[in-house]
Each structure stands twice: as structure tokens, then as C-alpha cells.
XYZ file of C-alpha atoms in Angstrom:
589
model
C 190.666 82.193 2.401
C 193.902 83.213 0.594
C 194.239 82.735 -3.033
C 198.086 83.026 -3.175
C 200.653 81.720 -0.769
C 202.780 84.419 1.013
C 205.101 84.628 3.958
C 203.169 84.876 7.163
C 203.291 88.449 8.574
C 204.393 88.291 12.226
C 201.925 89.830 14.698
C 202.521 91.065 18.165
C 199.983 89.298 20.118
C 198.122 90.995 22.808
C 199.117 90.033 26.382
C 197.201 87.026 27.508
C 195.389 86.891 30.827
C 197.963 86.019 33.528
C 196.762 84.142 36.517
C 198.548 85.055 39.641
C 200.061 82.268 41.730
C 198.230 82.225 45.174
C 200.382 84.196 47.784
C 199.880 85.978 50.921
C 197.526 88.923 50.585
C 199.251 92.234 50.393
C 198.171 95.141 52.621
C 194.760 96.612 51.695
C 195.003 99.986 49.749
C 193.916 103.095 51.525
C 190.372 104.307 50.824
C 190.100 106.210 47.549
C 190.529 110.102 47.808
C 189.458 112.778 45.463
C 190.521 112.288 41.891
C 194.209 113.060 41.221
C 193.764 113.080 37.448
C 191.087 113.805 35.037
C 189.206 110.833 33.572
C 189.239 110.113 29.849
C 186.340 111.466 28.029
C 183.173 109.235 28.248
C 183.062 108.941 24.484
C 186.450 107.216 24.440
C 185.241 104.418 26.752
C 183.073 102.796 24.034
C 186.072 101.181 22.240
C 188.403 98.573 23.776
C 191.400 100.294 25.648
C 193.972 99.087 27.971
C 192.685 98.590 31.576
C 194.554 101.015 33.835
C 192.566 101.508 37.071
C 189.664 99.956 39.059
C 187.943 100.511 42.428
C 186.915 97.760 44.707
C 183.982 98.665 46.928
C 183.117 96.099 49.778
C 180.943 98.012 52.154
C 178.398 95.875 54.038
C 175.229 96.839 55.848
C 174.126 93.338 56.241
C 175.740 89.886 56.249
C 179.513 90.212 55.958
C 181.481 87.526 53.993
C 184.732 86.453 55.439
C 186.080 86.054 51.946
C 186.094 89.830 51.217
C 189.830 90.271 52.185
C 190.760 87.439 49.993
C 188.740 88.833 47.233
C 190.397 92.244 47.516
C 193.850 90.618 47.619
C 193.031 88.602 44.497
C 192.060 91.646 42.507
C 195.289 93.454 43.588
C 197.271 90.400 42.366
C 195.431 90.474 39.110
C 196.174 94.179 38.771
C 199.873 93.701 39.505
C 200.060 90.898 36.881
C 198.107 92.698 34.234
C 199.107 96.232 34.370
C 196.192 98.063 36.259
C 196.125 99.594 39.693
C 193.580 98.782 42.353
C 192.059 101.040 44.897
C 190.042 99.305 47.710
C 187.624 100.959 49.912
C 184.486 100.597 52.174
C 183.965 104.335 52.312
C 180.813 105.291 50.483
C 182.165 108.745 50.320
C 184.272 107.597 47.298
C 181.132 107.726 45.177
C 181.384 111.205 43.891
C 181.288 112.238 40.266
C 184.831 113.540 40.182
C 186.287 110.544 42.047
C 184.633 107.823 40.150
C 185.662 109.260 36.742
C 189.197 107.982 37.209
C 188.178 104.371 37.272
C 187.190 102.201 34.315
C 185.317 99.804 36.521
C 183.914 99.685 40.032
C 183.876 96.187 41.628
C 181.088 95.579 44.228
C 182.642 92.761 46.172
C 180.005 90.984 48.253
C 178.376 94.248 49.354
C 175.142 93.808 51.277
C 172.441 96.006 52.278
C 171.889 99.783 51.866
C 175.453 100.974 51.207
C 174.940 104.342 49.415
C 172.888 107.462 50.062
C 170.700 109.219 47.580
C 173.660 111.625 46.538
C 176.054 108.851 46.140
C 173.618 106.787 44.159
C 173.088 109.715 41.742
C 176.866 109.994 41.251
C 177.239 106.317 40.432
C 174.312 106.415 38.028
C 176.094 109.366 36.157
C 179.329 107.286 36.246
C 177.591 104.392 34.484
C 175.764 106.601 32.024
C 179.110 108.120 31.104
C 180.356 104.563 30.163
C 181.737 103.343 33.349
C 181.843 99.602 34.221
C 180.255 97.722 37.049
C 181.412 94.280 38.320
C 179.244 92.597 40.797
C 180.549 89.621 42.776
C 178.366 87.203 44.697
C 176.438 89.207 47.428
C 176.412 92.336 45.143
C 172.954 91.046 44.346
C 172.023 91.243 48.034
C 172.456 94.919 48.006
C 170.276 98.080 47.616
C 166.866 96.365 47.295
C 165.174 99.937 47.499
C 167.143 101.269 44.547
C 165.443 100.016 41.265
C 168.140 101.417 39.059
C 170.763 99.184 40.829
C 168.455 96.177 40.504
C 168.477 96.630 36.783
C 172.255 97.050 36.770
C 173.057 94.007 38.754
C 170.504 92.024 36.830
C 168.718 90.150 39.503
C 168.297 90.361 43.327
C 169.323 87.574 45.693
C 166.298 85.518 47.071
C 167.796 82.565 48.930
C 170.571 79.807 48.998
C 170.969 76.305 50.114
C 174.108 75.098 52.055
C 177.447 75.561 50.327
C 177.973 72.372 48.211
C 179.418 71.142 44.895
C 177.560 71.832 41.731
C 177.946 71.833 37.911
C 178.305 75.134 36.137
C 177.151 75.065 32.530
C 179.186 77.394 30.452
C 177.028 78.970 27.902
C 179.161 81.501 26.284
C 182.649 80.253 25.568
C 183.733 83.274 23.564
C 183.538 85.767 26.491
C 186.727 86.965 27.995
C 185.523 85.710 31.419
C 184.485 82.205 30.411
C 186.382 81.230 27.319
C 188.965 79.414 29.400
C 186.453 77.252 31.077
C 185.265 73.759 30.191
C 181.669 73.352 28.956
C 180.789 71.854 32.313
C 182.602 73.159 35.384
C 182.418 71.414 38.638
C 183.188 73.577 41.753
C 182.103 74.272 45.290
C 180.285 77.545 46.302
C 177.273 79.037 47.785
C 174.648 78.850 45.041
C 172.223 81.795 45.015
C 168.721 81.593 43.824
C 167.390 84.920 42.448
C 164.019 86.680 42.710
C 163.662 86.761 38.997
C 165.371 85.237 35.917
C 167.383 87.876 34.148
C 167.903 85.987 30.889
C 165.615 88.220 28.801
C 167.623 91.361 29.716
C 171.112 90.037 29.891
C 173.648 87.898 28.037
C 173.882 84.679 30.107
C 177.510 83.465 30.314
C 176.966 80.475 32.540
C 174.131 78.801 34.404
C 173.638 76.074 36.975
C 172.672 72.573 36.367
C 170.187 72.263 39.313
C 170.163 68.397 39.008
C 173.753 68.480 40.122
C 173.040 69.888 43.619
C 170.111 70.313 45.999
C 168.222 73.568 46.821
C 168.007 75.113 43.354
C 164.684 76.737 42.829
C 164.801 78.514 39.357
C 164.917 75.683 36.753
C 166.579 77.792 34.236
C 169.336 79.183 36.516
C 171.716 81.901 35.229
C 174.769 82.423 37.495
C 177.024 84.718 35.539
C 176.059 87.293 32.922
C 176.782 90.677 31.347
C 174.847 93.430 29.831
C 175.047 96.888 28.315
C 173.104 99.097 30.817
C 172.155 102.771 30.343
C 175.330 103.892 28.785
C 177.734 101.561 30.695
C 178.460 97.871 31.005
C 177.690 95.455 33.773
C 179.067 92.057 34.506
C 178.023 89.873 37.424
C 178.751 86.503 38.888
C 177.036 84.698 41.744
C 180.295 82.736 42.465
C 182.813 83.966 45.031
C 181.375 83.063 48.368
C 184.324 80.932 49.574
C 187.725 82.198 50.480
C 189.053 79.335 48.381
C 187.512 80.793 45.289
C 190.095 83.642 45.280
C 192.911 81.197 45.131
C 191.356 79.221 42.311
C 192.963 80.187 38.945
C 189.925 79.238 36.998
C 187.799 81.560 39.074
C 190.295 84.478 39.124
C 190.707 84.301 35.512
C 187.002 84.521 35.122
C 187.054 87.581 37.445
C 189.855 89.219 35.355
C 187.681 88.663 32.127
C 184.817 90.068 33.878
C 186.702 93.325 34.958
C 187.998 93.720 31.355
C 184.557 93.181 29.987
C 182.889 95.639 32.289
C 185.667 98.171 31.631
C 185.457 97.666 27.854
C 189.079 96.628 27.789
C 187.957 93.589 26.040
C 185.320 93.528 23.297
C 182.237 91.537 24.123
C 178.720 90.895 22.901
C 176.601 91.475 26.010
C 173.278 91.578 24.134
C 170.536 89.155 25.346
C 170.492 85.962 23.392
C 167.341 83.863 23.189
C 165.675 81.690 20.584
C 168.858 80.264 18.898
C 168.968 76.657 17.823
C 172.411 74.963 18.199
C 173.948 73.567 15.066
C 177.199 72.705 16.734
C 177.070 72.696 20.599
C 180.477 71.202 21.129
C 179.328 67.548 21.372
C 180.336 64.746 18.942
C 176.611 64.046 18.234
C 176.141 67.512 16.906
C 179.492 67.379 14.881
C 178.258 64.164 13.292
C 175.483 66.058 11.535
C 177.975 68.130 9.532
C 179.882 66.982 6.501
C 183.406 67.729 5.146
C 183.911 68.981 1.533
C 187.347 68.994 0.129
C 190.700 68.515 1.870
C 191.539 68.533 5.503
C 189.251 67.993 8.423
C 188.555 69.309 11.945
C 189.460 67.776 15.356
C 187.180 68.085 18.395
C 188.380 68.625 21.884
C 186.652 70.275 24.795
C 183.800 71.468 22.624
C 186.228 73.251 20.226
C 186.564 72.549 16.511
C 190.355 72.983 15.317
C 191.127 72.902 11.647
C 193.525 70.357 10.266
C 194.915 71.020 6.851
C 192.719 72.044 3.886
C 191.540 73.693 1.765
C 188.185 72.422 2.700
C 184.788 73.251 4.223
C 182.787 71.790 6.966
C 179.187 72.383 6.078
C 175.688 71.605 7.558
C 173.716 69.500 5.141
C 170.494 68.787 7.216
C 168.656 71.886 5.766
C 169.288 75.088 3.998
C 168.329 78.255 5.799
C 166.521 81.548 4.820
C 166.075 84.754 6.801
C 168.169 83.956 9.754
C 170.738 85.213 12.310
C 173.731 82.928 12.399
C 176.216 83.129 15.349
C 179.630 81.407 15.598
C 182.538 81.881 17.905
C 186.050 81.726 16.498
C 189.679 82.256 17.513
C 192.880 82.465 15.438
C 196.081 81.627 17.353
C 198.126 83.939 15.169
C 198.142 85.252 11.558
C 195.900 82.493 10.448
C 192.894 82.197 8.076
C 189.318 80.947 7.929
C 185.839 82.028 7.366
C 182.098 81.461 7.826
C 180.242 80.566 4.552
C 176.600 81.354 3.902
C 173.945 81.049 1.099
C 175.542 78.127 -0.920
C 173.881 74.981 -2.435
C 175.153 71.510 -1.627
C 178.813 71.633 -2.633
C 178.825 67.949 -3.665
C 182.300 67.547 -2.243
C 183.808 70.581 -3.950
C 184.762 73.349 -1.475
C 185.071 75.890 -4.330
C 181.333 75.862 -5.076
C 180.443 77.764 -1.870
C 183.160 80.237 -2.929
C 181.530 80.661 -6.340
C 177.877 80.572 -5.288
C 177.694 81.770 -1.738
C 179.786 84.232 0.336
C 182.600 83.852 2.807
C 182.554 86.153 5.749
C 186.309 86.286 6.247
C 188.588 85.759 9.289
C 192.197 86.984 8.328
C 194.229 89.224 10.419
C 196.620 90.664 7.804
C 195.620 90.409 4.231
C 196.660 93.594 2.403
C 193.272 93.671 0.452
C 190.676 95.126 2.845
C 188.049 93.032 1.153
C 189.839 89.957 2.333
C 190.285 90.861 5.966
C 188.354 89.909 9.056
C 184.695 91.114 8.889
C 184.644 91.309 4.967
C 182.326 89.670 2.563
C 185.295 88.092 0.916
C 186.435 89.894 -2.265
C 183.082 91.913 -2.330
C 182.891 94.308 0.500
C 185.388 95.481 3.120
C 184.195 96.144 6.682
C 184.042 99.427 8.370
C 187.642 99.501 9.394
C 187.370 101.765 12.481
C 184.350 99.776 13.814
C 186.209 96.450 13.181
C 189.279 97.603 14.944
C 187.310 98.813 17.939
C 185.310 95.546 18.229
C 187.997 92.955 17.438
C 189.813 91.022 20.034
C 193.425 90.128 19.205
C 194.719 86.775 17.909
C 194.865 84.130 20.635
C 191.484 85.329 22.062
C 187.973 84.532 21.230
C 185.655 86.575 18.991
C 181.974 86.157 18.056
C 180.248 86.796 14.646
C 176.672 87.410 14.157
C 175.703 87.090 10.477
C 172.163 88.187 9.513
C 170.812 87.247 6.233
C 167.481 88.380 4.952
C 166.911 87.775 1.315
C 170.142 88.991 -0.287
C 170.875 91.455 2.485
C 173.830 90.500 4.674
C 174.736 92.292 8.054
C 177.864 91.397 10.033
C 178.284 91.978 13.727
C 181.583 91.415 15.418
C 181.295 91.021 19.178
C 178.022 92.833 19.214
C 179.074 95.661 16.949
C 177.890 96.064 13.322
C 180.895 96.275 11.035
C 179.522 95.479 7.514
C 176.360 95.766 5.480
C 176.128 94.308 2.026
C 173.503 93.479 -0.603
C 174.600 90.568 -2.689
C 173.859 90.069 -6.414
C 174.034 86.273 -5.780
C 171.129 84.044 -5.020
C 171.937 83.422 -1.338
C 168.410 83.803 0.102
C 168.192 80.185 0.842
C 171.316 78.118 1.225
C 173.669 76.170 3.575
C 176.194 77.402 6.106
C 179.833 76.202 6.589
C 183.135 76.659 8.407
C 186.325 76.809 6.442
C 189.611 75.155 7.070
C 191.930 77.048 4.688
C 195.101 74.902 4.795
C 198.058 73.550 6.810
C 199.382 76.119 9.131
C 196.471 78.452 8.716
C 194.803 77.270 12.006
C 191.354 78.251 12.954
C 189.110 77.229 15.922
C 185.355 77.431 16.096
C 182.791 77.029 19.003
C 179.045 77.232 19.474
C 177.389 77.604 16.092
C 173.720 78.490 16.464
C 171.025 79.946 14.321
C 167.640 81.709 14.635
C 165.329 82.023 11.755
C 162.510 84.759 11.525
C 159.068 83.614 11.735
C 158.359 79.976 10.899
C 161.473 77.800 10.304
C 162.197 76.269 6.955
C 161.781 72.593 7.242
C 161.546 69.604 4.952
C 157.856 69.590 4.301
C 158.131 66.210 2.288
C 159.505 64.110 5.155
C 157.162 61.162 5.764
C 154.337 62.545 3.575
C 152.239 60.319 1.160
C 153.868 59.729 -2.272
C 152.442 58.627 -5.531
C 154.608 57.298 -8.308
C 153.869 56.222 -11.811
C 155.794 52.818 -11.366
C 158.219 50.922 -9.280
C 161.198 49.072 -10.601
C 160.078 45.536 -11.309
C 160.677 43.007 -8.568
C 162.263 45.626 -6.261
C 161.381 47.183 -2.871
C 162.370 50.620 -4.091
C 158.970 52.137 -3.512
C 158.166 55.838 -3.803
C 157.999 56.376 0.028
C 161.668 55.652 0.259
C 162.453 58.996 -1.303
C 160.906 60.937 1.649
C 161.710 58.685 4.596
C 164.814 60.529 5.551
C 167.047 57.499 5.237
C 169.939 58.176 2.690
C 170.372 54.440 2.092
C 166.882 53.939 0.744
C 165.531 55.122 -2.784
C 162.788 55.113 -5.147
C 163.401 53.380 -8.473
C 160.958 53.520 -11.445
C 160.324 51.130 -14.359
C 162.696 51.388 -17.343
C 160.694 53.657 -19.557
C 159.704 57.277 -20.157
C 157.997 59.337 -18.900
C 157.788 58.615 -15.110
C 156.870 60.778 -12.155
C 156.879 61.001 -8.364
C 154.283 63.245 -6.483
C 154.340 64.150 -2.865
C 151.344 65.457 -0.980
C 152.536 68.066 1.679
C 149.255 67.669 3.620
C 148.052 71.329 3.054
C 149.029 74.397 1.176
C 152.533 75.432 2.064
C 154.901 78.360 1.434
C 157.609 76.745 -0.854
C 161.236 77.751 -0.923
C 163.375 74.911 -2.525
C 163.052 71.483 -3.958
C 166.046 69.258 -3.505
C 166.679 66.004 -5.689
C 169.433 63.657 -4.709
C 169.681 61.287 -7.683
C 171.199 57.826 -7.692
C 173.325 56.888 -10.805
C 170.240 56.234 -12.797
C 169.203 59.881 -13.024
C 167.172 62.028 -15.310
C 168.753 64.169 -18.001
C 165.492 66.032 -18.652
C 162.739 66.593 -16.192
C 160.358 69.274 -14.861
C 159.395 70.267 -11.220
C 155.810 71.249 -10.833
C 153.591 72.449 -8.000
C 149.897 72.365 -7.437
C 147.377 73.406 -4.746
C 144.732 70.828 -5.910
C 146.482 67.953 -7.728
C 144.835 69.028 -10.952
C 146.129 72.368 -12.087
C 149.942 72.387 -12.237
C 152.565 75.136 -12.396
C 155.972 74.295 -13.789
C 158.556 75.949 -11.611
C 161.749 74.396 -13.141
C 162.693 72.742 -16.484
C 165.936 70.940 -16.687
C 167.122 69.670 -20.126
C 170.821 68.724 -19.394
C 170.823 67.123 -15.997
C 173.957 65.336 -14.861
C 172.861 63.677 -11.602
C 174.092 64.143 -8.214
C 172.227 66.671 -6.211
C 169.935 69.354 -7.693
C 168.810 72.279 -5.497
C 165.995 74.232 -7.213
C 164.691 77.535 -5.793
C 160.955 77.886 -5.941
C 158.448 80.516 -4.778
C 154.742 80.806 -4.155
C 152.566 78.112 -2.575
C 151.496 74.589 -3.173
C 150.220 71.306 -1.545
C 151.564 68.966 -4.163
C 155.057 68.724 -5.675
C 155.668 66.547 -8.774
C 158.911 65.619 -10.538
C 158.167 64.587 -14.131
C 161.076 62.837 -15.824
C 161.063 62.733 -19.659
C 164.603 61.430 -20.534
C 166.776 58.947 -18.680
C 170.494 59.024 -18.504
C 170.903 55.233 -18.439
C 169.062 52.240 -19.696
C 167.496 51.749 -16.283
C 164.684 53.768 -14.648
C 164.751 56.986 -12.704
C 166.157 56.577 -9.102
C 166.025 59.142 -6.317
C 167.662 58.760 -2.959
C 165.813 61.714 -1.478
C 163.157 64.170 -2.528
C 163.185 67.187 -0.107
C 160.718 70.063 -0.247
C 161.828 73.005 1.965
C 159.490 75.742 3.105
C 157.136 76.713 5.805
C 153.525 76.060 6.802
C 151.170 78.950 6.114
């Protein structure tokens, strides 16, 4: 968000990934010799830095893929187009501590069998421990079965494969440098490996196979491309790359370039394992239809990507508020643009400024002069750790990923897997909604893959479909009490035209309560109480309202209860009390 207009500050965009036009393969480089220059200190490899030099290792002691020369040539073309040099070798003697230190990544290109001796293995382990990068392509997982350290590095060992055939790849991480250019579902022909074990619990899965799209898959959940931080270094692996045609395919070679950059830490990436998240926006129209726009502007949807149109507005998730959660969202600014992820706010009732005033914006802005209003800040409250943010941030035009952890009023912000901010709020953000900002015309922002994981039991609407008791129903109407908890926003409960009146919902058991939400029709209460009880006899008043103005009321509650009662004592109109929805959010004990 920007509070005042100002001229856009021109940014020099980082060079985008260039895809080489297929051409005749150049001559293979000679095997690597002893290091000609000292390597950068290992401590400097943690932050993103320009990629300068890689080693391609393609020794085979088992099956030899005919695509290896094409793979070497493709990496050499990528290097020539993107400013890094490539040394290719099949000499295991290149694996010495001194020689390996000059490379930011070592690419194991369809290696097979036992290719290193014990001394060489120790040298490579030391290289990775010092921050070196590993790229495994295809048969790299059919290598070194008797070296457990390597099995952990590659992520999974090869088990079998069916005949080469067409299949559909499901791209799971569309913020990664290696997969952000791909469609959500990518159809291609390759030799599809089955693995001895599923690596998902230890790696960040970037893409997986849809086993219903081909024959011969044996894993069910079938990761095919992944990355991980491993014992000081970083590993990136893909099972693709069997065919010679792969290395003339721009989609594949761009993926390979992103994998090299990721492993070399030339591009920031979150390679932590990710499990247990529930998608709120998964790229589909059906998931977007569950969101609601507040304020000006809108978002377009294409290829699973939300793109802001005008503003200032907010796309927010009204289905439920959240408490004690980790929220992840991927985002991209084309240039000097502006947006943000909002947390911890009540229903804005169409006003995008209510989340500004009552929740918090986790800012996305490349160049605001106020550090509390730049990327990674809690907008206007706390600036990020500038050094950590700089090291973790991918430049405009490329994708980044936020993780925003909210526990009570404590907010932690991770950018591409690196913690950059830690803030304890004075606002009541412990239970609230989440949203995505569209700041204004020309301040473009793109979002993908919004997902959430709540700690422990998930907060749900405990009142949905539960038994309801009311003191009356509007004469001659069908507006019965059950309408308020049926989940249908077009039905309501309406009472008789007198005071007092009440509606009580039985939650079916004693529950831990967090919030009561009342969505009033025009005939609302100006005065009412909200009460809870464990036995339907002894009541505890949790909220008293004396100047209600209708609309939607969200009332924070605590403690436990089986019954929730709303007792109206003063009507705003001559008619009765009328509720579209009565929601009680909490968890089962």
C-alpha cells in the first residue's frame, strides 16, 4: 500500500532466464583440472549471488543414456546465454576438495552405478557441507546405492520405470525458479521413474506425476522434481531428462537452468518440506469463487495466476477466520509495483480500509523510502531485517514466496524460507480473515497458490447444521431458526415483531469457542447480548451491544460452551429480529 502518489522509481531488473535456441552441440569441454583460483568462502554461499561456474559430471558404471551429450551441450548453451562457465567431465578424479571448491554447483547428469571411491565421496561430502550445490538429473537417482549420504542428497533412489510415454506433470510449486514458467499441468514425453521411497517428508516437492495420465506408475503420490537443503548445501533433482529431445525443449531447459540456480543459491528458494497445508486459492476458478472483493478494482485469472486490476481494493477469504496458523502465498511484482498480504482482520463489509485499521498488511513494495513500508514489513509498524531480506529476495519480474506465521498476536514473516521479520502486535489479530491487496492502477501485483496450515484442531463453524431453538418465528413466514445455521446466505431467521427475542444453537457438545459472527438482515438489533452455557441453564454473558447498527458483527469469545444464545432486547425497525447467518467458530475439545 502507498498512502501518497509519487513518481515511480525506475528499477534495473535482474536478467531474466534466457532459453537458448536449439543448435548444434559445441565440443565438450576438457575434464576439470586442479583449481586455478580459490573458491569464495563457504559462508558467502548462503546468500544469493551471481552464478559463475558449474561442473557437469556424467560418469556411468551401469546403463548409459544416449542423451548425455545433448544434456552437456544444453548446459553449455545455458551457461553461454546466462553468464556462467561450464566444465564437463567423466573423470572421478575431479572430486577433490580443492577442485570442487571452484564450482557453485555440480550437475550429476544421468550418472549410473558406483562412480566415486571413498576418498572422492569424502571430498564431495565436504563440498556440500561447505555450501556447495548438487543438481541431479534423471538417472542420478540410479547411482551410488551403497552410499547412504548420497541417497539422502538425491532424495530417493530409482526403483523401476515403464516404457517411455506421454504423461501429465502436476506443477506443485509455481514460485520456484525452476518451475514458475510452467503451466499447472504440463504434458510431456519422458521415461517416468518410480522411486524406492517417497521423498516428500524430507524435500520440497516442486512437481509430481499424475499417475492416471500414463501406465506403469506405482507410487500413488509421485514426486518427480524437488529441492532440499541438505547438510550445509542445497540439492535439486528432477526425474525428467531421459530423452535427447528434452534438451532441445525450452520448457525443460528453463527448468534445468532454474534448478542449477537454485542449487547454487544464485536464486533464493524455499526448499523446506511442505506438508499439511490446505489450499485457499489453488489456481482454479472454483477456488477463486470462494473469495470476495472489497473496494475498487479486481483480479483477473489466467493460468492459475491472479493479476491485480486497478484498486485500491482487497480480495479476501470470507469462508472462515483463522487462528494460530502458517499462511503461505506466492507473489510477483513486474517492476516497481505494490501490494500486500493482509492478516487478522474482521469482515470488511465492503470497505478495504477496515483491514488496514484493524488487521495488518505484510507489505510488498520494492522502493518505498520508509523501511516500515517496504517488502517484508508489517506495514507502518515494523521494518524487516534489511540484510536478511536483501539476501532472500528475488528481483522484480521473478516469483517470491511468503510464509506468515500468526500465533496469538505474534507474527513471523519468512521470505523464500528465510525469516526476515518478527513482530508482536497490539491489535486483536489472533482470529481474523486473510486477504490479497490490489493497490491501484499501474501498481501491478500477481499472486499464486495461497494455502494455510493451522496448529492443532482447525477452527470451523461449529453451528453449521446444528439444532436451533428460537422464541418465535415471524408470523406466516418460512423464516425458521434453522435457516440461520444452514450455510445458505439467501435464507434467514425472522422473529415476531416484539421484544425480547432470542435464538439458541446447540453445538452438540462442549466446544472451545473463539468467535461468534452475526450477519444481520435490515431488521437488526440495536441492543443484544451474546451468552454461552455448558448446560443450557447457567449462562455466561460474553458480549453486550447497546448501539448495534446491523450488517455483520464479529465478536471474539473465549472459554468453552455447548450452547450459544443471542438475546435481542431492542429492535432497529418496527419488524422483528432477522439473521441471515449465525456462525460460531471454534474447535472440538
